[in-house]
Amino acid sequence: MSTQRPSIDEEQQLVIDELNSLGDVFGQYTYLLELSATLPVLSDEEKSACTLVGGCQSQVWLLVSKKDDGTVGIRADSDTLIVRGILSLMVSLLDGRTACEIGAANIAFIEKTDLKAAFSDDRLNGFTSICATIKTLSKTIANQ
């Protein structure tokens, strides 16, 4: 008997609770740095102009594909460790979801933690660009 995966909102709340339990932004940064090491690195061939996300302060690459079961597969990388940590959280929340679930998701864990105050407006805009790109690419592959 398989158990149903919690919703994106439920999993995101766990992320928010975990980040907030770490205390100040330095604890949260340390956690993101630790997570960055768990995110698989994309090959140089996968880091192309086609996979580069616009609107980000750092370089961010996204690979979004349709898995055999019809869900969305997400792989990501960045040239910045903190952003790699954020990407690790985003991949854990969204990989293996349906395009519909991803399209309806409001990914807001940065805004609901001390990270929001620590990030520049450019970094926050980059986060918004990453979320929008994942939603767009998910919808595109779902319609193929």
Coordinates of N, CA, C and O in Angstrom, one line a residue:
M1 N 0.8 -1.2 0.0 CA 0.0 0.0 0.0 C 0.9 1.2 0.0 O 1.8 1.4 0.8
S2 N 0.7 2.1 -1.0 CA 1.5 3.3 -1.0 C 0.8 4.5 -0.3 O -0.4 4.6 -0.3
T3 N 1.6 5.3 0.3 CA 1.0 6.5 0.9 C 1.1 7.7 0.0 O 2.0 7.8 -0.8
Q4 N 0.1 8.5 0.0 CA 0.0 9.7 -0.8 C 1.0 10.7 -0.3 O 1.1 11.0 0.9
R5 N 1.7 11.3 -1.2 CA 2.6 12.4 -0.9 C 1.9 13.6 -0.4 O 0.8 14.0 -0.9
P6 N 2.4 14.3 0.6 CA 1.7 15.5 1.1 C 1.7 16.5 0.0 O 2.5 16.5 -0.9
S7 N 0.7 17.5 0.1 CA 0.6 18.5 -0.9 C 1.9 19.4 -0.9 O 2.6 19.4 0.1
I8 N 2.0 20.2 -1.9 CA 3.1 21.2 -2.0 C 3.0 22.1 -0.8 O 4.0 22.4 -0.2
D9 N 1.8 22.6 -0.5 CA 1.6 23.5 0.6 C 2.1 22.9 1.9 O 2.7 23.5 2.8
E10 N 1.7 21.6 2.1 CA 2.1 20.9 3.4 C 3.6 20.7 3.5 O 4.2 21.0 4.5
E11 N 4.2 20.3 2.4 CA 5.6 20.2 2.4 C 6.4 21.5 2.5 O 7.3 21.6 3.2
Q12 N 5.8 22.5 1.9 CA 6.4 23.8 2.0 C 6.3 24.3 3.5 O 7.3 25.0 4.0
Q13 N 5.2 24.1 4.1 CA 5.1 24.5 5.5 C 6.2 23.8 6.4 O 6.7 24.4 7.3
L14 N 6.5 22.6 6.1 CA 7.6 21.9 6.8 C 8.9 22.5 6.6 O 9.7 22.7 7.5
V15 N 9.1 23.0 5.3 CA 10.4 23.7 5.0 C 10.4 25.0 5.8 O 11.4 25.4 6.4
I16 N 9.3 25.7 5.8 CA 9.2 27.0 6.5 C 9.5 26.8 8.0 O 10.3 27.5 8.7
D17 N 8.8 25.8 8.6 CA 9.0 25.5 10.0 C 10.5 25.1 10.3 O 11.1 25.5 11.3
E18 N 11.1 24.3 9.4 CA 12.5 23.9 9.6 C 13.4 25.1 9.5 O 14.3 25.3 10.4
L19 N 13.2 26.0 8.5 CA 14.0 27.2 8.4 C 13.9 28.1 9.7 O 14.8 28.6 10.2
N20 N 12.6 28.3 10.1 CA 12.4 29.2 11.2 C 12.9 28.6 12.5 O 13.2 29.3 13.4
S21 N 13.0 27.3 12.6 CA 13.5 26.6 13.8 C 15.0 26.8 14.0 O 15.5 26.6 15.1
L22 N 15.6 27.2 12.9 CA 17.1 27.4 12.9 C 17.5 28.7 13.5 O 18.7 29.0 13.7
G23 N 16.5 29.5 13.9 CA 16.8 30.8 14.5 C 17.0 31.9 13.5 O 16.2 32.1 12.6
D24 N 18.2 32.6 13.6 CA 18.4 33.7 12.8 C 18.8 33.4 11.3 O 19.0 32.2 11.0
V25 N 19.0 34.4 10.5 CA 19.3 34.2 9.1 C 20.7 33.5 8.9 O 20.8 32.8 8.0
F26 N 21.6 33.6 9.9 CA 22.9 32.9 9.7 C 22.7 31.4 9.8 O 23.3 30.6 9.1
G27 N 21.8 31.0 10.7 CA 21.5 29.5 10.8 C 20.8 29.1 9.5 O 21.0 27.9 9.0
Q28 N 19.9 29.9 9.0 CA 19.2 29.6 7.7 C 20.2 29.5 6.5 O 20.1 28.6 5.7
Y29 N 21.2 30.4 6.5 CA 22.2 30.4 5.5 C 23.0 29.2 5.6 O 23.4 28.5 4.5
T30 N 23.4 28.8 6.8 CA 24.2 27.6 7.0 C 23.5 26.4 6.5 O 24.0 25.5 5.8
Y31 N 22.2 26.3 6.8 CA 21.3 25.2 6.3 C 21.3 25.2 4.8 O 21.4 24.1 4.1
L32 N 21.1 26.3 4.1 CA 21.1 26.4 2.6 C 22.5 25.9 2.1 O 22.5 25.2 1.0
L33 N 23.6 26.3 2.7 CA 24.9 25.9 2.3 C 25.0 24.4 2.4 O 25.6 23.7 1.5
E34 N 24.5 23.8 3.4 CA 24.5 22.3 3.6 C 23.7 21.7 2.5 O 24.1 20.7 1.9
L35 N 22.5 22.2 2.2 CA 21.6 21.7 1.2 C 22.3 21.8 -0.2 O 22.1 20.9 -1.1
S36 N 23.1 22.8 -0.4 CA 23.7 23.0 -1.7 C 24.5 21.8 -2.1 O 24.7 21.5 -3.3
A37 N 25.1 21.2 -1.1 CA 26.0 20.0 -1.4 C 25.2 18.8 -1.8 O 25.8 17.9 -2.4
T38 N 23.9 18.8 -1.5 CA 23.1 17.6 -1.9 C 22.5 17.7 -3.3 O 21.9 16.7 -3.8
L39 N 22.5 18.9 -3.9 CA 21.9 19.1 -5.2 C 22.9 18.6 -6.3 O 24.0 19.1 -6.3
P40 N 22.5 17.6 -7.1 CA 23.4 17.1 -8.1 C 23.8 18.3 -9.1 O 23.0 19.1 -9.4
V41 N 25.0 18.2 -9.5 CA 25.6 19.2 -10.4 C 25.2 18.9 -11.8 O 25.3 17.7 -12.2
L42 N 24.8 19.9 -12.6 CA 24.5 19.6 -14.0 C 25.8 19.6 -14.8 O 26.8 20.3 -14.4
S43 N 25.8 18.9 -15.8 CA 27.0 18.8 -16.7 C 27.2 20.1 -17.4 O 26.3 20.9 -17.6
D44 N 28.4 20.4 -17.9 CA 28.6 21.6 -18.7 C 27.7 21.6 -20.0 O 27.3 22.7 -20.4
E45 N 27.4 20.5 -20.5 CA 26.5 20.4 -21.7 C 25.1 20.8 -21.3 O 24.4 21.4 -22.1
E46 N 24.7 20.5 -20.1 CA 23.4 20.9 -19.7 C 23.2 22.4 -19.3 O 22.2 22.9 -19.3
K47 N 24.4 23.0 -19.0 CA 24.4 24.4 -18.7 C 24.6 25.2 -19.9 O 25.7 25.6 -20.3
S48 N 23.5 25.5 -20.6 CA 23.5 26.2 -21.9 C 22.6 27.4 -21.8 O 21.9 27.6 -20.9
A49 N 22.7 28.2 -22.9 CA 21.8 29.4 -23.0 C 20.4 29.0 -22.9 O 19.5 29.7 -22.5
C50 N 20.0 27.8 -23.4 CA 18.6 27.3 -23.5 C 18.1 27.0 -22.1 O 16.9 27.1 -21.9
T51 N 19.0 26.6 -21.2 CA 18.5 26.2 -19.8 C 18.8 27.3 -18.8 O 18.4 27.2 -17.6
L52 N 19.4 28.4 -19.2 CA 19.7 29.5 -18.3 C 18.5 30.3 -18.0 O 17.7 30.7 -18.9
V53 N 18.2 30.6 -16.7 CA 17.0 31.4 -16.3 C 17.4 32.9 -16.4 O 18.3 33.3 -15.7
G54 N 16.6 33.6 -17.1 CA 16.8 35.1 -17.1 C 16.2 35.7 -15.9 O 15.4 35.2 -15.1
G55 N 16.7 36.9 -15.6 CA 16.2 37.7 -14.4 C 16.9 37.3 -13.1 O 16.4 37.7 -12.0
C56 N 17.9 36.5 -13.1 CA 18.6 36.1 -11.9 C 19.9 36.8 -11.7 O 20.6 37.0 -12.7
Q57 N 20.2 37.2 -10.5 CA 21.5 37.8 -10.2 C 22.6 36.8 -10.4 O 23.7 37.1 -10.9
S58 N 22.4 35.5 -10.0 CA 23.4 34.5 -10.2 C 23.0 33.7 -11.5 O 21.9 33.9 -12.1
Q59 N 23.9 32.9 -11.9 CA 23.5 32.0 -13.1 C 22.7 30.8 -12.5 O 23.2 30.1 -11.6
V60 N 21.6 30.6 -13.1 CA 20.7 29.5 -12.7 C 20.3 28.7 -14.0 O 19.8 29.4 -14.9
W61 N 20.4 27.4 -13.9 CA 20.0 26.6 -15.0 C 18.9 25.6 -14.6 O 19.0 25.1 -13.5
L62 N 17.9 25.5 -15.4 CA 16.8 24.6 -15.1 C 16.6 23.6 -16.2 O 16.6 24.0 -17.4
L63 N 16.4 22.3 -15.9 CA 16.0 21.3 -16.8 C 14.7 20.7 -16.3 O 14.7 20.2 -15.2
V64 N 13.7 20.9 -17.1 CA 12.4 20.4 -16.8 C 11.9 19.4 -17.8 O 12.0 19.7 -19.0
S65 N 11.5 18.3 -17.4 CA 11.1 17.2 -18.3 C 9.9 16.5 -17.8 O 9.5 16.6 -16.7
K66 N 9.3 15.7 -18.7 CA 8.2 14.8 -18.3 C 8.7 13.4 -18.0 O 9.4 12.8 -18.8
K67 N 8.4 13.0 -16.8 CA 8.8 11.6 -16.4 C 7.8 10.6 -17.0 O 6.8 10.9 -17.5
D68 N 8.3 9.3 -17.0 CA 7.5 8.2 -17.5 C 6.1 8.2 -17.0 O 5.1 7.8 -17.6
D69 N 5.9 8.6 -15.7 CA 4.6 8.5 -15.1 C 3.7 9.8 -15.3 O 2.7 9.9 -14.8
G70 N 4.3 10.7 -16.2 CA 3.5 11.9 -16.5 C 3.8 13.1 -15.6 O 3.3 14.2 -15.9
T71 N 4.5 12.9 -14.5 CA 4.8 14.0 -13.6 C 6.0 14.7 -14.2 O 6.6 14.3 -15.2
V72 N 6.3 15.8 -13.6 CA 7.4 16.7 -14.0 C 8.6 16.4 -13.3 O 8.7 16.3 -12.1
G73 N 9.7 16.3 -14.0 CA 11.0 16.1 -13.5 C 11.8 17.4 -13.5 O 11.8 18.1 -14.5
I74 N 12.4 17.8 -12.4 CA 13.1 19.1 -12.3 C 14.5 18.8 -11.8 O 14.7 18.2 -10.8
R75 N 15.5 19.4 -12.6 CA 16.9 19.4 -12.2 C 17.3 20.8 -12.3 O 16.9 21.6 -13.2
A76 N 18.2 21.2 -11.4 CA 18.6 22.6 -11.4 C 20.0 22.8 -10.9 O 20.5 21.9 -10.2
D77 N 20.7 23.9 -11.2 CA 22.0 24.2 -10.7 C 22.2 25.7 -10.7 O 21.5 26.4 -11.4
S78 N 23.2 26.1 -10.0 CA 23.6 27.5 -9.9 C 25.1 27.7 -9.7 O 25.7 26.7 -9.2
D79 N 25.6 28.8 -10.0 CA 27.0 29.1 -9.7 C 27.2 29.7 -8.3 O 28.3 30.0 -7.9
T80 N 26.1 29.8 -7.5 CA 26.1 30.4 -6.2 C 25.6 29.3 -5.2 O 24.6 28.7 -5.4
L81 N 26.4 29.1 -4.1 CA 26.0 28.1 -3.1 C 24.6 28.3 -2.5 O 23.8 27.4 -2.3
I82 N 24.4 29.6 -2.1 CA 23.1 29.9 -1.4 C 22.0 29.6 -2.4 O 20.9 29.0 -2.0
V83 N 22.1 30.0 -3.6 CA 21.0 29.7 -4.6 C 20.9 28.2 -4.8 O 19.8 27.7 -5.0
R84 N 22.0 27.5 -4.8 CA 21.9 26.0 -5.0 C 21.1 25.4 -3.8 O 20.3 24.5 -4.0
G85 N 21.3 26.0 -2.6 CA 20.5 25.5 -1.5 C 19.0 25.8 -1.7 O 18.1 24.9 -1.4
I86 N 18.7 27.0 -2.2 CA 17.3 27.3 -2.5 C 16.7 26.4 -3.6 O 15.6 25.9 -3.5
L87 N 17.5 26.1 -4.6 CA 17.1 25.2 -5.7 C 16.9 23.8 -5.1 O 15.9 23.2 -5.6
S88 N 17.7 23.4 -4.2 CA 17.5 22.1 -3.6 C 16.2 22.0 -3.0 O 15.4 21.0 -3.1
L89 N 15.8 23.0 -2.2 CA 14.4 23.0 -1.6 C 13.3 23.0 -2.7 O 12.3 22.3 -2.5
M90 N 13.5 23.8 -3.7 CA 12.5 23.9 -4.8 C 12.3 22.6 -5.5 O 11.2 22.1 -5.7
V91 N 13.5 21.9 -5.8 CA 13.4 20.6 -6.5 C 12.7 19.6 -5.6 O 11.8 18.9 -6.0
S92 N 13.0 19.6 -4.3 CA 12.4 18.7 -3.3 C 10.9 18.9 -3.2 O 10.1 18.0 -3.1
L93 N 10.4 20.2 -3.4 CA 9.0 20.5 -3.3 C 8.3 20.1 -4.6 O 7.1 19.7 -4.6
L94 N 8.9 20.3 -5.8 CA 8.2 20.3 -7.0 C 8.5 19.1 -7.9 O 7.7 18.8 -8.8
D95 N 9.7 18.5 -7.8 CA 10.0 17.4 -8.6 C 9.0 16.2 -8.4 O 8.7 15.9 -7.2
G96 N 8.5 15.6 -9.4 CA 7.6 14.5 -9.3 C 6.1 14.9 -9.1 O 5.3 14.1 -8.9
R97 N 5.9 16.2 -9.3 CA 4.5 16.7 -9.2 C 3.9 16.8 -10.6 O 4.6 16.8 -11.6
T98 N 2.6 17.0 -10.7 CA 2.0 17.2 -11.9 C 2.1 18.7 -12.3 O 2.4 19.5 -11.5
A99 N 2.0 18.9 -13.6 CA 2.1 20.3 -14.1 C 1.0 21.2 -13.5 O 1.2 22.3 -13.1
C100 N -0.2 20.6 -13.2 CA -1.3 21.3 -12.6 C -0.9 21.7 -11.2 O -1.2 22.8 -10.8
E101 N -0.4 20.8 -10.4 CA 0.1 21.1 -9.1 C 1.1 22.2 -9.0 O 1.0 23.1 -8.2
I102 N 2.1 22.1 -9.9 CA 3.1 23.1 -10.0 C 2.5 24.4 -10.4 O 2.9 25.5 -9.8
G103 N 1.6 24.5 -11.3 CA 1.0 25.7 -11.8 C 0.2 26.4 -10.7 O 0.2 27.6 -10.6
A104 N -0.4 25.6 -9.8 CA -1.2 26.2 -8.7 C -0.4 26.5 -7.5 O -0.9 27.2 -6.6
A105 N 0.9 26.1 -7.4 CA 1.7 26.3 -6.2 C 2.1 27.7 -6.0 O 2.4 28.5 -7.0
N106 N 2.1 28.2 -4.8 CA 2.6 29.5 -4.4 C 3.8 29.2 -3.6 O 3.7 29.0 -2.4
I107 N 5.0 29.2 -4.2 CA 6.2 28.9 -3.5 C 6.7 30.2 -2.8 O 7.1 31.2 -3.5
A108 N 6.6 30.2 -1.5 CA 6.8 31.4 -0.8 C 7.6 31.2 0.5 O 7.5 32.0 1.4
F109 N 8.4 30.1 0.5 CA 9.2 29.8 1.8 C 10.2 30.9 2.1 O 10.5 31.2 3.3
I110 N 10.7 31.6 1.1 CA 11.7 32.7 1.4 C 10.9 33.8 2.1 O 11.4 34.4 3.1
E111 N 9.8 34.2 1.6 CA 9.0 35.3 2.2 C 8.5 35.1 3.6 O 8.2 36.0 4.3
K112 N 8.4 33.8 4.0 CA 7.9 33.4 5.3 C 9.0 33.1 6.3 O 8.7 32.4 7.3
T113 N 10.2 33.5 5.9 CA 11.4 33.2 6.8 C 12.2 34.5 6.9 O 12.0 35.5 6.2
D114 N 13.3 34.5 7.7 CA 14.2 35.6 7.8 C 15.0 35.8 6.5 O 15.6 36.9 6.4
L115 N 15.0 34.9 5.6 CA 15.7 35.0 4.4 C 15.3 36.2 3.6 O 16.1 36.8 2.9
K116 N 14.0 36.5 3.7 CA 13.5 37.6 2.9 C 14.2 38.9 3.2 O 14.6 39.7 2.3
A117 N 14.4 39.2 4.5 CA 15.1 40.4 4.8 C 16.6 40.4 4.5 O 17.2 41.5 4.3
A118 N 17.1 39.2 4.4 CA 18.6 39.1 4.1 C 18.9 39.2 2.6 O 20.0 39.4 2.2
F119 N 17.9 38.9 1.8 CA 18.1 38.9 0.3 C 17.8 40.3 -0.3 O 16.9 41.0 0.1
S120 N 18.7 40.6 -1.3 CA 18.4 41.9 -2.0 C 17.2 41.7 -2.9 O 16.7 40.6 -3.1
D121 N 16.7 42.9 -3.3 CA 15.5 42.8 -4.2 C 15.9 42.1 -5.5 O 15.0 41.3 -6.0
D122 N 17.1 42.2 -6.0 CA 17.5 41.4 -7.2 C 17.5 39.9 -6.9 O 17.0 39.2 -7.8
R123 N 17.9 39.5 -5.8 CA 17.9 38.1 -5.4 C 16.4 37.6 -5.3 O 16.1 36.5 -5.8
L124 N 15.6 38.4 -4.7 CA 14.2 38.0 -4.6 C 13.5 38.0 -6.0 O 12.7 37.1 -6.2
N125 N 13.8 38.9 -6.8 CA 13.3 38.9 -8.2 C 13.8 37.6 -9.0 O 13.0 37.1 -9.7
G126 N 15.0 37.2 -8.7 CA 15.5 36.0 -9.3 C 14.7 34.8 -8.8 O 14.4 33.9 -9.6
F127 N 14.4 34.7 -7.6 CA 13.6 33.6 -7.0 C 12.2 33.6 -7.8 O 11.7 32.5 -8.2
T128 N 11.6 34.8 -8.0 CA 10.3 34.9 -8.7 C 10.5 34.4 -10.1 O 9.6 33.6 -10.6
S129 N 11.6 34.7 -10.8 CA 11.9 34.3 -12.1 C 12.0 32.8 -12.2 O 11.5 32.1 -13.1
I130 N 12.7 32.2 -11.2 CA 12.9 30.7 -11.2 C 11.5 30.0 -11.1 O 11.2 29.1 -11.8
C131 N 10.7 30.5 -10.1 CA 9.4 29.9 -10.0 C 8.5 30.0 -11.2 O 7.9 29.1 -11.7
A132 N 8.6 31.2 -11.9 CA 7.8 31.4 -13.1 C 8.3 30.5 -14.2 O 7.5 30.0 -15.0
T133 N 9.6 30.4 -14.3 CA 10.2 29.5 -15.4 C 9.8 28.1 -15.2 O 9.4 27.4 -16.1
I134 N 9.8 27.6 -13.9 CA 9.4 26.2 -13.7 C 8.0 26.0 -14.0 O 7.6 25.0 -14.7
K135 N 7.1 27.0 -13.7 CA 5.7 26.8 -14.0 C 5.5 26.8 -15.5 O 4.7 26.0 -16.0
T136 N 6.1 27.7 -16.2 CA 6.0 27.8 -17.7 C 6.5 26.5 -18.4 O 5.8 26.0 -19.2
L137 N 7.6 26.1 -18.0 CA 8.2 24.9 -18.6 C 7.4 23.6 -18.3 O 7.2 22.7 -19.1
S138 N 6.8 23.6 -17.1 CA 6.0 22.4 -16.6 C 4.7 22.4 -17.5 O 4.3 21.3 -17.9
K139 N 4.1 23.5 -17.7 CA 2.9 23.6 -18.5 C 3.2 23.2 -20.0 O 2.5 22.5 -20.6
T140 N 4.4 23.7 -20.5 CA 4.7 23.4 -21.8 C 4.9 21.9 -22.0 O 4.4 21.3 -23.0
I141 N 5.7 21.2 -21.1 CA 5.9 19.8 -21.3 C 4.7 19.0 -21.1 O 4.5 17.9 -21.7
A142 N 3.8 19.5 -20.3 CA 2.5 18.7 -20.0 C 1.6 18.7 -21.3 O 0.9 17.8 -21.5
N143 N 1.8 19.7 -22.1 CA 1.0 19.9 -23.3 C 1.6 19.2 -24.5 O 1.0 19.2 -25.6
Q144 N 2.7 18.5 -24.3 CA 3.4 17.9 -25.4 C 2.9 16.5 -25.6 O 2.5 15.8 -24.7

